[in-house]
């Protein structure tokens, strides 16, 4: 493995540790893990990655999900059943 490939591998390893588990994301959003799982099935929750049987979330994707639901008034349109 070349030096640059070795450095790339170390960066990837460090970034994987920054991902959040489903239970962590559910706690941050104030919902149950089951609700988060249902959102994955329906495709209406934050984007996620699946590694084997493990579901992980990028902090950036979680932030984007929350930002996409930010409203300035109660009359702003909101996606159904969110």
GROMACS .gro file of N, CA and C in nm:
model
  246
    1UNK      N    1   0.086  -0.117   0.000
    1UNK     CA    2   0.000   0.000   0.000
    1UNK      C    3   0.091   0.124   0.000
    2UNK      N    4   0.061   0.217  -0.089
    2UNK     CA    5   0.140   0.340  -0.097
    2UNK      C    6   0.109   0.430   0.023
    3UNK      N    7   0.192   0.529   0.041
    3UNK     CA    8   0.174   0.621   0.154
    3UNK      C    9   0.040   0.694   0.145
    4UNK      N   10   0.003   0.740   0.025
    4UNK     CA   11  -0.125   0.812   0.011
    4UNK      C   12  -0.244   0.720   0.033
    5UNK      N   13  -0.234   0.596  -0.011
    5UNK     CA   14  -0.342   0.500   0.013
    5UNK      C   15  -0.356   0.472   0.162
    6UNK      N   16  -0.243   0.462   0.231
    6UNK     CA   17  -0.244   0.439   0.375
    6UNK      C   18  -0.310   0.557   0.448
    7UNK      N   19  -0.277   0.678   0.406
    7UNK     CA   20  -0.338   0.797   0.467
    7UNK      C   21  -0.487   0.802   0.439
    8UNK      N   22  -0.527   0.768   0.316
    8UNK     CA   23  -0.669   0.765   0.281
    8UNK      C   24  -0.744   0.665   0.369
    9UNK      N   25  -0.684   0.548   0.393
    9UNK     CA   26  -0.747   0.446   0.476
    9UNK      C   27  -0.764   0.497   0.619
   10UNK      N   28  -0.664   0.568   0.671
   10UNK     CA   29  -0.674   0.622   0.807
   10UNK      C   30  -0.784   0.727   0.816
   11UNK      N   31  -0.798   0.809   0.714
   11UNK     CA   32  -0.904   0.911   0.712
   11UNK      C   33  -1.040   0.844   0.711
   12UNK      N   34  -1.055   0.741   0.628
   12UNK     CA   35  -1.183   0.670   0.622
   12UNK      C   36  -1.216   0.607   0.757
   13UNK      N   37  -1.119   0.547   0.824
   13UNK     CA   38  -1.141   0.486   0.955
   13UNK      C   39  -1.186   0.592   1.056
   14UNK      N   40  -1.121   0.706   1.056
   14UNK     CA   41  -1.155   0.813   1.149
   14UNK      C   42  -1.296   0.864   1.122
   15UNK      N   43  -1.335   0.875   0.996
   15UNK     CA   44  -1.467   0.926   0.961
   15UNK      C   45  -1.577   0.828   1.000
   16UNK      N   46  -1.551   0.697   0.994
   16UNK     CA   47  -1.652   0.599   1.030
   16UNK      C   48  -1.689   0.615   1.177
   17UNK      N   49  -1.594   0.651   1.262
   17UNK     CA   50  -1.622   0.670   1.404
   17UNK      C   51  -1.715   0.789   1.428
   18UNK      N   52  -1.723   0.881   1.333
   18UNK     CA   53  -1.807   0.999   1.348
   18UNK      C   54  -1.954   0.970   1.318
   19UNK      N   55  -1.985   0.855   1.262
   19UNK     CA   56  -2.123   0.821   1.230
   19UNK      C   57  -2.201   0.789   1.357
   20UNK      N   58  -2.331   0.807   1.350
   20UNK     CA   59  -2.419   0.786   1.465
   20UNK      C   60  -2.503   0.661   1.446
   21UNK      N   61  -2.527   0.590   1.555
   21UNK     CA   62  -2.615   0.474   1.554
   21UNK      C   63  -2.761   0.520   1.558
   22UNK      N   64  -2.850   0.431   1.523
   22UNK     CA   65  -2.994   0.462   1.522
   22UNK      C   66  -3.043   0.510   1.657
   23UNK      N   67  -2.997   0.446   1.764
   23UNK     CA   68  -3.042   0.486   1.898
   23UNK      C   69  -2.999   0.628   1.931
   24UNK      N   70  -2.879   0.666   1.886
   24UNK     CA   71  -2.830   0.802   1.909
   24UNK      C   72  -2.912   0.904   1.832
   25UNK      N   73  -2.943   0.873   1.707
   25UNK     CA   74  -3.021   0.963   1.623
   25UNK      C   75  -3.162   0.978   1.679
   26UNK      N   76  -3.222   0.868   1.720
   26UNK     CA   77  -3.356   0.874   1.778
   26UNK      C   78  -3.356   0.963   1.902
   27UNK      N   79  -3.254   0.951   1.985
   27UNK     CA   80  -3.245   1.034   2.106
   27UNK      C   81  -3.230   1.181   2.071
   28UNK      N   82  -3.147   1.212   1.972
   28UNK     CA   83  -3.127   1.351   1.930
   28UNK      C   84  -3.258   1.410   1.879
   29UNK      N   85  -3.333   1.332   1.802
   29UNK     CA   86  -3.458   1.381   1.744
   29UNK      C   87  -3.575   1.376   1.843
   30UNK      N   88  -3.556   1.308   1.956
   30UNK     CA   89  -3.664   1.298   2.054
   30UNK      C   90  -3.775   1.205   2.012
   31UNK      N   91  -3.740   1.101   1.938
   31UNK     CA   92  -3.837   1.001   1.892
   31UNK      C   93  -3.789   0.864   1.935
   32UNK      N   94  -3.874   0.764   1.920
   32UNK     CA   95  -3.833   0.628   1.954
   32UNK      C   96  -3.752   0.567   1.840
   33UNK      N   97  -3.673   0.467   1.872
   33UNK     CA   98  -3.597   0.396   1.770
   33UNK      C   99  -3.692   0.328   1.670
   34UNK      N  100  -3.807   0.285   1.718
   34UNK     CA  101  -3.906   0.222   1.629
   34UNK      C  102  -3.962   0.323   1.528
   35UNK      N  103  -3.986   0.446   1.573
   35UNK     CA  104  -4.033   0.550   1.481
   35UNK      C  105  -3.927   0.576   1.374
   36UNK      N  106  -3.802   0.584   1.416
   36UNK     CA  107  -3.694   0.605   1.320
   36UNK      C  108  -3.687   0.490   1.220
   37UNK      N  109  -3.704   0.368   1.267
   37UNK     CA  110  -3.705   0.251   1.178
   37UNK      C  111  -3.822   0.260   1.079
   38UNK      N  112  -3.937   0.304   1.128
   38UNK     CA  113  -4.053   0.320   1.040
   38UNK      C  114  -4.027   0.427   0.935
   39UNK      N  115  -3.960   0.534   0.973
   39UNK     CA  116  -3.926   0.639   0.877
   39UNK      C  117  -3.833   0.584   0.769
   40UNK      N  118  -3.740   0.495   0.807
   40UNK     CA  119  -3.650   0.435   0.707
   40UNK      C  120  -3.731   0.354   0.606
   41UNK      N  121  -3.827   0.278   0.656
   41UNK     CA  122  -3.911   0.196   0.567
   41UNK      C  123  -3.990   0.284   0.471
   42UNK      N  124  -4.045   0.395   0.523
   42UNK     CA  125  -4.125   0.486   0.442
   42UNK      C  126  -4.042   0.583   0.359
   43UNK      N  127  -3.913   0.592   0.390
   43UNK     CA  128  -3.824   0.682   0.315
   43UNK      C  129  -3.842   0.828   0.350
   44UNK      N  130  -3.888   0.858   0.472
   44UNK     CA  131  -3.914   0.998   0.507
   44UNK      C  132  -3.823   1.050   0.618
   45UNK      N  133  -3.729   0.973   0.663
   45UNK     CA  134  -3.638   1.017   0.768
   45UNK      C  135  -3.505   1.064   0.712
   46UNK      N  136  -3.409   1.084   0.800
   46UNK     CA  137  -3.276   1.127   0.753
   46UNK      C  138  -3.211   1.017   0.669
   47UNK      N  139  -3.127   1.057   0.575
   47UNK     CA  140  -3.054   0.960   0.493
   47UNK      C  141  -2.961   0.880   0.582
   48UNK      N  142  -2.943   0.754   0.547
   48UNK     CA  143  -2.861   0.664   0.628
   48UNK      C  144  -2.781   0.572   0.538
   49UNK      N  145  -2.686   0.502   0.598
   49UNK     CA  146  -2.610   0.400   0.526
   49UNK      C  147  -2.628   0.269   0.601
   50UNK      N  148  -2.625   0.160   0.528
   50UNK     CA  149  -2.637   0.029   0.590
   50UNK      C  150  -2.510  -0.048   0.559
   51UNK      N  151  -2.440  -0.087   0.664
   51UNK     CA  152  -2.317  -0.164   0.653
   51UNK      C  153  -2.346  -0.300   0.716
   52UNK      N  154  -2.362  -0.400   0.631
   52UNK     CA  155  -2.407  -0.529   0.681
   52UNK      C  156  -2.546  -0.512   0.739
   53UNK      N  157  -2.562  -0.545   0.866
   53UNK     CA  158  -2.692  -0.526   0.931
   53UNK      C  159  -2.697  -0.397   1.012
   54UNK      N  160  -2.586  -0.324   1.014
   54UNK     CA  161  -2.576  -0.203   1.094
   54UNK      C  162  -2.623  -0.080   1.016
   55UNK      N  163  -2.709   0.001   1.077
   55UNK     CA  164  -2.757   0.125   1.017
   55UNK      C  165  -2.683   0.239   1.084
   56UNK      N  166  -2.623   0.327   1.003
   56UNK     CA  167  -2.550   0.441   1.057
   56UNK      C  168  -2.594   0.568   0.986
   57UNK      N  169  -2.577   0.679   1.058
   57UNK     CA  170  -2.617   0.809   1.008
   57UNK      C  171  -2.498   0.904   1.012
   58UNK      N  172  -2.483   0.981   0.908
   58UNK     CA  173  -2.382   1.086   0.904
   58UNK      C  174  -2.434   1.207   0.980
   59UNK      N  175  -2.352   1.267   1.065
   59UNK     CA  176  -2.396   1.389   1.132
   59UNK      C  177  -2.439   1.497   1.033
   60UNK      N  178  -2.372   1.506   0.919
   60UNK     CA  179  -2.408   1.606   0.817
   60UNK      C  180  -2.547   1.579   0.761
   61UNK      N  181  -2.580   1.451   0.737
   61UNK     CA  182  -2.713   1.417   0.686
   61UNK      C  183  -2.821   1.443   0.790
   62UNK      N  184  -2.789   1.417   0.916
   62UNK     CA  185  -2.885   1.445   1.023
   62UNK      C  186  -2.912   1.595   1.032
   63UNK      N  187  -2.807   1.674   1.024
   63UNK     CA  188  -2.821   1.819   1.027
   63UNK      C  189  -2.905   1.867   0.908
   64UNK      N  190  -2.878   1.812   0.789
   64UNK     CA  191  -2.953   1.850   0.669
   64UNK      C  192  -3.101   1.814   0.684
   65UNK      N  193  -3.128   1.699   0.744
   65UNK     CA  194  -3.267   1.656   0.767
   65UNK      C  195  -3.339   1.756   0.856
   66UNK      N  196  -3.276   1.795   0.966
   66UNK     CA  197  -3.337   1.891   1.058
   66UNK      C  198  -3.354   2.026   0.989
   67UNK      N  199  -3.252   2.071   0.917
   67UNK     CA  200  -3.260   2.199   0.846
   67UNK      C  201  -3.374   2.200   0.745
   68UNK      N  202  -3.398   2.087   0.681
   68UNK     CA  203  -3.504   2.081   0.580
   68UNK      C  204  -3.644   2.093   0.642
   69UNK      N  205  -3.652   2.074   0.771
   69UNK     CA  206  -3.781   2.084   0.840
   69UNK      C  207  -3.794   2.210   0.923
   70UNK      N  208  -3.701   2.302   0.907
   70UNK     CA  209  -3.706   2.428   0.980
   70UNK      C  210  -3.811   2.518   0.916
   71UNK      N  211  -3.898   2.572   0.998
   71UNK     CA  212  -4.006   2.658   0.952
   71UNK      C  213  -4.000   2.792   1.023
   72UNK      N  214  -4.049   2.896   0.960
   72UNK     CA  215  -4.053   3.027   1.023
   72UNK      C  216  -4.191   3.059   1.079
   73UNK      N  217  -4.291   2.981   1.043
   73UNK     CA  218  -4.425   3.003   1.098
   73UNK      C  219  -4.503   2.871   1.096
   74UNK      N  220  -4.612   2.869   1.170
   74UNK     CA  221  -4.693   2.747   1.173
   74UNK      C  222  -4.771   2.727   1.045
   75UNK      N  223  -4.782   2.830   0.963
   75UNK     CA  224  -4.855   2.815   0.837
   75UNK      C  225  -4.765   2.770   0.723
   76UNK      N  226  -4.636   2.755   0.749
   76UNK     CA  227  -4.544   2.702   0.646
   76UNK      C  228  -4.583   2.558   0.615
   77UNK      N  229  -4.565   2.518   0.491
   77UNK     CA  230  -4.600   2.381   0.454
   77UNK      C  231  -4.505   2.284   0.521
   78UNK      N  232  -4.560   2.174   0.566
   78UNK     CA  233  -4.483   2.068   0.630
   78UNK      C  234  -4.519   1.938   0.561
   79UNK      N  235  -4.419   1.853   0.542
   79UNK     CA  236  -4.446   1.725   0.477
   79UNK      C  237  -4.544   1.645   0.561
   80UNK      N  238  -4.631   1.573   0.495
   80UNK     CA  239  -4.736   1.497   0.564
   80UNK      C  240  -4.676   1.394   0.659
   81UNK      N  241  -4.739   1.381   0.773
   81UNK     CA  242  -4.705   1.282   0.878
   81UNK      C  243  -4.560   1.285   0.921
   82UNK      N  244  -4.502   1.401   0.933
   82UNK     CA  245  -4.365   1.414   0.986
   82UNK      C  246  -4.369   1.448   1.131
   0.00000   0.00000   0.00000
